[in-house]
Amino acid sequence: MRRTASPSSLVLLGLGTFLLVLAPLFAWYVQPRAAVNPVDIDTTAVYTGRGSVFDLDRVETVPDQKITVTQRVRGDVEESERSGNAVWDVTTSVDTDKSLPAADPHDALSFTPHRWVLDRRTTEPVHCCEARPHIEGEAYLKFPFDVQKRSYQWWDNTLRDTVVLRYRGTEKVQGHTGYRFTGSVPPTKTGTRLVPGTLVDQPDRPQVLAEEWYSNHGVELVVDQRTGRVIYAQTGPRQTLRAPGGDKDAAVLLDAEKLSFTTGTQKEAVRQAERDSGQLRLVGETLPIGAAVAGCVLAVIGGVLVARGRKVDEGPDMSGKHRSALTE
């Protein structure tokens, strides 16, 4: 008598072994390739709040105005495929009710187009493809994947420099928990602008190269940990003019203590974060763990069945003679 493995036991053993090999591939190969920034992005974020703005018609700062900031991000797919990076074109417009709805974004109180090129996996800025300005730091419109509980260098496009955002714990946005980061910007000179002298308390001079100053009452971001997507944003910009060499603000162009994501923007950001986070969790955790568990179970069952085998009577040999027992 001898034992032989049944086909079903070999299938179970083979399938279990295959799943055990597949499990780490999901975690170490598939998941890192799924965690990439898209090239075909097309999103719009809207911030609203109240503050003071400079009215060009009245030539004065008007307080308590509703302010709407619209930021649209669109991917340049052709340039992205050519460079191997994510090439995103960004437009930011600042409006009051007076300029909304805007038939032409250039009619806005402020309209700023620029391009951000980023590494698809690390989110680090890449300086190519006519990217302007020269963006630096670890994060800008989004954080890297797998956000850590630490401070990050966040690019402020008005400041044209990075701002330290510090981790402040977790917070829920529309039922979704994210990491909260905060920071601020002290008054900083950002450039110059040719303006009438009356705007900066120099009425005797028809034109003055005034200094542009910027500060921020407070930046607050809530970020999805797995994807790095910003699901809530709040900012408090203050932009002013000073006379050349002056030490105090002479004119306020924009001052709002709180401009934040609208409810609609929050809901859409959370929806996208939950979708993308779920996909990454599937290939990074659910499938690897499921494959490992199922592989172990099937491999053990298959191995036991192969070891036990099936008893088979060998019968007579090929010569037709029965095998005799060794009695002598």
Short mmCIF file of C-alpha atoms in Angstrom, two decimals:
data_model
loop_
_atom_site.label_atom_id
_atom_site.label_comp_id
_atom_site.label_asym_id
_atom_site.label_seq_id
_atom_site.Cartn_x
_atom_site.Cartn_y
_atom_site.Cartn_z
CA MET A 1 0.00 0.00 0.00
CA ARG A 2 1.13 3.58 -0.69
CA ARG A 3 -0.37 7.05 -0.39
CA THR A 4 -1.05 9.48 -3.23
CA ALA A 5 -2.23 13.11 -3.10
CA SER A 6 -5.65 13.91 -4.51
CA PRO A 7 -5.95 16.65 -7.18
CA SER A 8 -8.10 18.79 -4.86
CA SER A 9 -5.46 18.79 -2.11
CA LEU A 10 -2.77 19.88 -4.58
CA VAL A 11 -5.05 22.66 -5.87
CA LEU A 12 -5.66 23.89 -2.31
CA LEU A 13 -1.95 23.81 -1.51
CA GLY A 14 -1.05 25.62 -4.73
CA LEU A 15 -3.74 28.26 -4.28
CA GLY A 16 -2.69 28.87 -0.69
CA THR A 17 0.95 29.27 -1.70
CA PHE A 18 -0.07 31.67 -4.49
CA LEU A 19 -2.06 33.86 -2.06
CA LEU A 20 0.83 33.93 0.40
CA VAL A 21 3.12 35.20 -2.36
CA LEU A 22 0.47 37.68 -3.56
CA ALA A 23 -0.12 39.26 -0.12
CA PRO A 24 3.21 41.13 0.19
CA LEU A 25 3.03 42.12 -3.49
CA PHE A 26 -0.17 44.07 -2.76
CA ALA A 27 1.46 45.93 0.14
CA TRP A 28 4.95 46.46 -1.28
CA TYR A 29 4.37 46.74 -5.01
CA VAL A 30 0.75 47.58 -5.88
CA GLN A 31 -0.03 50.02 -3.05
CA PRO A 32 2.99 52.34 -3.63
CA ARG A 33 2.08 52.52 -7.33
CA ALA A 34 -1.53 53.35 -6.49
CA ALA A 35 -0.50 56.21 -4.18
CA VAL A 36 0.26 58.73 -6.93
CA ASN A 37 -0.98 62.26 -7.57
CA PRO A 38 -3.30 62.45 -10.60
CA VAL A 39 -2.44 64.19 -13.85
CA ASP A 40 -6.04 64.81 -14.91
CA ILE A 41 -7.13 66.70 -11.80
CA ASP A 42 -9.96 69.22 -12.14
CA THR A 43 -11.17 70.57 -8.80
CA THR A 44 -12.51 73.85 -7.46
CA ALA A 45 -12.32 75.04 -3.86
CA VAL A 46 -14.33 78.01 -2.63
CA TYR A 47 -13.56 80.03 0.51
CA THR A 48 -15.92 82.63 1.97
CA GLY A 49 -15.82 85.10 4.83
CA ARG A 50 -16.04 88.80 5.64
CA GLY A 51 -13.41 91.49 5.77
CA SER A 52 -12.11 94.80 4.44
CA VAL A 53 -11.21 95.36 0.78
CA PHE A 54 -9.91 98.32 -1.17
CA ASP A 55 -12.57 99.75 -3.51
CA LEU A 56 -10.92 101.17 -6.63
CA ASP A 57 -13.98 103.21 -7.55
CA ARG A 58 -14.22 104.89 -4.15
CA VAL A 59 -10.42 104.87 -3.67
CA GLU A 60 -10.76 103.75 -0.09
CA THR A 61 -10.90 100.65 2.07
CA VAL A 62 -14.44 99.41 2.64
CA PRO A 63 -15.05 97.27 5.77
CA ASP A 64 -17.37 94.32 6.40
CA GLN A 65 -17.56 93.03 2.84
CA LYS A 66 -18.39 89.46 1.86
CA ILE A 67 -15.25 87.97 0.29
CA THR A 68 -15.18 84.91 -1.96
CA VAL A 69 -11.95 83.18 -2.94
CA THR A 70 -12.18 80.66 -5.77
CA GLN A 71 -9.25 78.35 -6.42
CA ARG A 72 -9.36 76.07 -9.44
CA VAL A 73 -6.78 73.38 -10.17
CA ARG A 74 -6.60 71.71 -13.58
CA GLY A 75 -4.04 69.18 -14.75
CA ASP A 76 -2.12 69.58 -17.99
CA VAL A 77 -2.27 65.92 -19.06
CA GLU A 78 -0.09 66.28 -22.15
CA GLU A 79 2.70 68.08 -20.28
CA SER A 80 2.38 65.62 -17.38
CA GLU A 81 2.83 62.60 -19.64
CA ARG A 82 5.79 64.24 -21.34
CA SER A 83 7.58 65.15 -18.09
CA GLY A 84 6.55 62.20 -15.91
CA ASN A 85 5.36 64.60 -13.19
CA ALA A 86 1.97 66.02 -12.27
CA VAL A 87 1.61 69.44 -13.91
CA TRP A 88 -1.18 71.45 -12.32
CA ASP A 89 -2.36 74.89 -13.48
CA VAL A 90 -3.84 76.92 -10.63
CA THR A 91 -5.97 80.07 -10.75
CA THR A 92 -6.98 81.98 -7.64
CA SER A 93 -9.48 84.83 -7.75
CA VAL A 94 -10.67 87.09 -4.94
CA ASP A 95 -14.11 88.67 -5.34
CA THR A 96 -16.67 90.71 -3.47
CA ASP A 97 -20.37 90.62 -4.23
CA LYS A 98 -19.69 93.55 -6.56
CA SER A 99 -17.67 91.39 -8.96
CA LEU A 100 -19.74 88.20 -8.67
CA PRO A 101 -20.84 86.41 -10.72
CA ALA A 102 -17.70 87.11 -12.75
CA ALA A 103 -18.12 86.85 -16.51
CA ASP A 104 -14.37 87.37 -16.79
CA PRO A 105 -12.11 86.31 -13.89
CA HIS A 106 -9.81 89.23 -14.72
CA ASP A 107 -12.57 91.53 -13.43
CA ALA A 108 -12.07 90.08 -9.94
CA LEU A 109 -10.54 92.06 -7.10
CA SER A 110 -7.49 89.84 -7.54
CA PHE A 111 -6.71 87.16 -10.12
CA THR A 112 -3.55 85.05 -9.89
CA PRO A 113 -2.65 82.25 -12.33
CA HIS A 114 0.36 80.02 -11.74
CA ARG A 115 1.68 76.51 -12.35
CA TRP A 116 2.73 73.89 -9.82
CA VAL A 117 4.72 70.83 -10.91
CA LEU A 118 5.03 68.05 -8.36
CA ASP A 119 6.47 64.57 -8.08
CA ARG A 120 3.54 62.16 -8.45
CA ARG A 121 4.65 59.94 -5.54
CA THR A 122 6.36 62.27 -3.04
CA THR A 123 4.42 65.52 -3.79
CA GLU A 124 7.73 67.39 -3.72
CA PRO A 125 7.90 70.40 -6.10
CA VAL A 126 9.68 69.88 -9.41
CA HIS A 127 11.15 72.85 -11.25
CA CYS A 128 10.31 72.21 -14.88
CA CYS A 129 7.61 72.70 -17.49
CA GLU A 130 7.57 76.50 -17.14
CA ALA A 131 6.49 76.29 -13.51
CA ARG A 132 6.04 79.70 -11.93
CA PRO A 133 6.70 80.74 -9.21
CA HIS A 134 9.67 78.77 -7.85
CA ILE A 135 7.63 76.73 -5.37
CA GLU A 136 9.45 75.09 -2.46
CA GLY A 137 8.52 73.18 0.69
CA GLU A 138 6.90 69.86 1.48
CA ALA A 139 3.28 70.67 0.66
CA TYR A 140 1.18 73.22 -1.15
CA LEU A 141 -2.33 72.38 -2.36
CA LYS A 142 -2.06 69.00 -0.67
CA PHE A 143 0.19 67.11 1.71
CA PRO A 144 2.26 64.03 0.82
CA PHE A 145 0.65 60.61 1.14
CA ASP A 146 0.75 59.05 4.61
CA VAL A 147 0.77 62.31 6.58
CA GLN A 148 2.81 62.23 9.77
CA LYS A 149 2.15 63.85 13.16
CA ARG A 150 4.82 66.53 12.77
CA SER A 151 5.38 70.02 11.41
CA TYR A 152 5.42 70.62 7.64
CA GLN A 153 6.79 73.36 5.41
CA TRP A 154 3.71 74.69 3.58
CA TRP A 155 4.10 76.96 0.54
CA ASP A 156 2.24 80.29 0.81
CA ASN A 157 1.85 81.66 -2.71
CA THR A 158 1.17 85.23 -1.54
CA LEU A 159 4.22 85.23 0.71
CA ARG A 160 6.25 83.45 -2.00
CA ASP A 161 7.89 81.44 0.73
CA THR A 162 7.17 78.54 3.07
CA VAL A 163 5.28 78.67 6.36
CA VAL A 164 5.70 76.19 9.20
CA LEU A 165 2.42 74.42 9.94
CA ARG A 166 2.42 72.53 13.23
CA TYR A 167 0.45 69.40 14.02
CA ARG A 168 -2.38 70.13 16.47
CA GLY A 169 -4.19 66.81 16.82
CA THR A 170 -7.20 65.43 14.99
CA GLU A 171 -10.48 67.03 13.97
CA LYS A 172 -13.65 65.86 12.25
CA VAL A 173 -14.88 67.51 9.06
CA GLN A 174 -18.28 66.40 7.78
CA GLY A 175 -17.89 63.22 9.83
CA HIS A 176 -14.39 62.41 8.49
CA THR A 177 -11.41 62.56 10.86
CA GLY A 178 -8.25 64.31 9.67
CA TYR A 179 -5.00 65.73 11.02
CA ARG A 180 -5.15 69.42 12.00
CA PHE A 181 -2.28 71.83 11.26
CA THR A 182 -2.00 75.53 12.08
CA GLY A 183 0.40 78.40 11.44
CA SER A 184 0.59 82.16 10.92
CA VAL A 185 2.61 84.73 8.98
CA PRO A 186 4.05 87.87 10.61
CA PRO A 187 4.04 91.14 8.58
CA THR A 188 6.49 90.62 5.73
CA LYS A 189 7.47 92.79 2.78
CA THR A 190 6.62 90.94 -0.43
CA GLY A 191 7.32 93.49 -3.19
CA THR A 192 6.65 96.97 -4.48
CA ARG A 193 3.87 98.64 -6.46
CA LEU A 194 3.64 102.01 -8.23
CA VAL A 195 0.65 103.87 -6.76
CA PRO A 196 -0.57 107.48 -6.37
CA GLY A 197 1.22 109.17 -3.47
CA THR A 198 -2.10 109.94 -1.74
CA LEU A 199 -2.59 106.23 -1.05
CA VAL A 200 0.46 106.09 1.20
CA ASP A 201 0.11 109.48 2.89
CA GLN A 202 2.38 111.30 0.45
CA PRO A 203 -0.02 113.67 -1.39
CA ASP A 204 2.78 115.86 -2.74
CA ARG A 205 4.10 113.01 -4.90
CA PRO A 206 2.02 111.94 -7.95
CA GLN A 207 3.55 108.42 -8.05
CA VAL A 208 5.23 106.43 -5.32
CA LEU A 209 6.86 103.01 -5.43
CA ALA A 210 5.02 101.75 -2.36
CA GLU A 211 5.97 98.64 -0.43
CA GLU A 212 3.59 95.67 -0.44
CA TRP A 213 3.25 93.92 2.91
CA TYR A 214 1.55 90.65 3.74
CA SER A 215 0.65 88.83 6.93
CA ASN A 216 -1.77 86.09 7.87
CA HIS A 217 -3.90 86.03 11.03
CA GLY A 218 -3.89 82.24 10.93
CA VAL A 219 -3.74 79.27 8.59
CA GLU A 220 -5.63 76.14 9.59
CA LEU A 221 -5.79 72.94 7.56
CA VAL A 222 -7.41 69.58 8.24
CA VAL A 223 -5.84 66.85 6.14
CA ASP A 224 -6.80 63.26 5.32
CA GLN A 225 -3.98 61.16 6.77
CA ARG A 226 -3.75 58.52 4.06
CA THR A 227 -4.06 60.65 0.91
CA GLY A 228 -2.82 64.06 2.08
CA ARG A 229 -5.94 65.73 0.67
CA VAL A 230 -6.99 68.96 2.40
CA ILE A 231 -10.59 68.51 3.57
CA TYR A 232 -10.86 71.84 5.39
CA ALA A 233 -8.88 75.06 4.96
CA GLN A 234 -9.03 78.41 6.70
CA THR A 235 -6.86 81.45 6.10
CA GLY A 236 -6.72 85.05 7.35
CA PRO A 237 -4.86 87.17 4.77
CA ARG A 238 -3.91 90.82 5.30
CA GLN A 239 -2.35 92.78 2.42
CA THR A 240 -1.33 96.39 2.84
CA LEU A 241 0.72 99.21 1.33
CA ARG A 242 3.38 101.24 3.09
CA ALA A 243 5.32 104.30 2.05
CA PRO A 244 8.92 103.54 1.00
CA GLY A 245 10.82 102.80 4.20
CA GLY A 246 7.67 103.20 6.29
CA ASP A 247 7.05 101.24 9.47
CA LYS A 248 3.24 101.27 9.47
CA ASP A 249 0.46 100.40 7.04
CA ALA A 250 -0.82 103.34 5.00
CA ALA A 251 -3.52 101.51 3.01
CA VAL A 252 -5.32 98.20 3.49
CA LEU A 253 -5.92 96.25 0.28
CA LEU A 254 -7.39 93.13 1.90
CA ASP A 255 -7.93 92.12 5.49
CA ALA A 256 -9.99 89.10 6.54
CA GLU A 257 -9.50 87.24 9.80
CA LYS A 258 -11.25 84.12 8.53
CA LEU A 259 -11.87 82.84 5.01
CA SER A 260 -12.79 79.17 5.05
CA PHE A 261 -14.02 76.32 2.85
CA THR A 262 -17.71 76.47 2.11
CA THR A 263 -19.84 73.53 3.23
CA GLY A 264 -20.09 72.34 -0.37
CA THR A 265 -16.30 72.39 -0.79
CA GLN A 266 -15.86 70.49 2.47
CA LYS A 267 -18.33 67.79 1.46
CA GLU A 268 -16.72 67.31 -1.95
CA ALA A 269 -13.22 67.19 -0.44
CA VAL A 270 -14.34 64.58 2.12
CA ARG A 271 -16.08 62.53 -0.59
CA GLN A 272 -12.92 62.41 -2.68
CA ALA A 273 -10.71 61.73 0.35
CA GLU A 274 -12.88 58.81 1.48
CA ARG A 275 -12.96 57.36 -2.04
CA ASP A 276 -9.20 57.60 -2.59
CA SER A 277 -8.38 56.56 0.97
CA GLY A 278 -10.64 53.52 0.63
CA GLN A 279 -8.87 52.44 -2.55
CA LEU A 280 -5.46 52.76 -0.91
CA ARG A 281 -6.67 50.89 2.16
CA LEU A 282 -8.00 48.11 -0.07
CA VAL A 283 -4.68 47.44 -1.83
CA GLY A 284 -2.48 48.35 1.16
CA GLU A 285 -4.30 46.57 4.01
CA THR A 286 -7.50 44.70 3.19
CA LEU A 287 -6.25 42.65 0.24
CA PRO A 288 -2.80 41.84 1.72
CA ILE A 289 -4.28 40.75 5.06
CA GLY A 290 -7.13 38.84 3.39
CA ALA A 291 -4.74 37.14 0.97
CA ALA A 292 -2.34 36.22 3.80
CA VAL A 293 -5.07 34.77 6.01
CA ALA A 294 -6.77 32.87 3.18
CA GLY A 295 -3.38 31.66 1.91
CA CYS A 296 -2.42 30.30 5.33
CA VAL A 297 -5.72 28.50 5.74
CA LEU A 298 -5.69 26.97 2.27
CA ALA A 299 -2.01 26.04 2.47
CA VAL A 300 -2.49 24.30 5.83
CA ILE A 301 -5.57 22.41 4.65
CA GLY A 302 -3.88 21.45 1.39
CA GLY A 303 -0.72 20.43 3.18
CA VAL A 304 -2.63 18.22 5.64
CA LEU A 305 -4.55 16.55 2.81
CA VAL A 306 -1.37 15.94 0.83
CA ALA A 307 0.34 14.46 3.91
CA ARG A 308 -2.58 12.15 4.65
CA GLY A 309 -2.94 11.22 1.01
CA ARG A 310 -5.08 8.34 -0.30
CA LYS A 311 -4.23 4.64 0.25
CA VAL A 312 -3.65 2.74 -3.00
CA ASP A 313 -3.13 -1.04 -3.40
CA GLU A 314 -0.01 -1.47 -5.56
CA GLY A 315 -1.19 -4.93 -6.82
CA PRO A 316 1.02 -7.41 -8.77
CA ASP A 317 4.20 -6.37 -10.47
CA MET A 318 4.63 -6.07 -14.23
CA SER A 319 5.87 -9.68 -14.55
CA GLY A 320 2.53 -10.97 -13.35
CA LYS A 321 4.08 -12.61 -10.29
CA HIS A 322 2.89 -11.74 -6.80
CA ARG A 323 5.46 -10.24 -4.47
CA SER A 324 6.35 -12.73 -1.76
CA ALA A 325 6.98 -11.89 1.83
CA LEU A 326 10.51 -12.29 3.11
CA THR A 327 10.27 -15.38 5.25
CA GLU A 328 13.73 -16.65 4.99
#
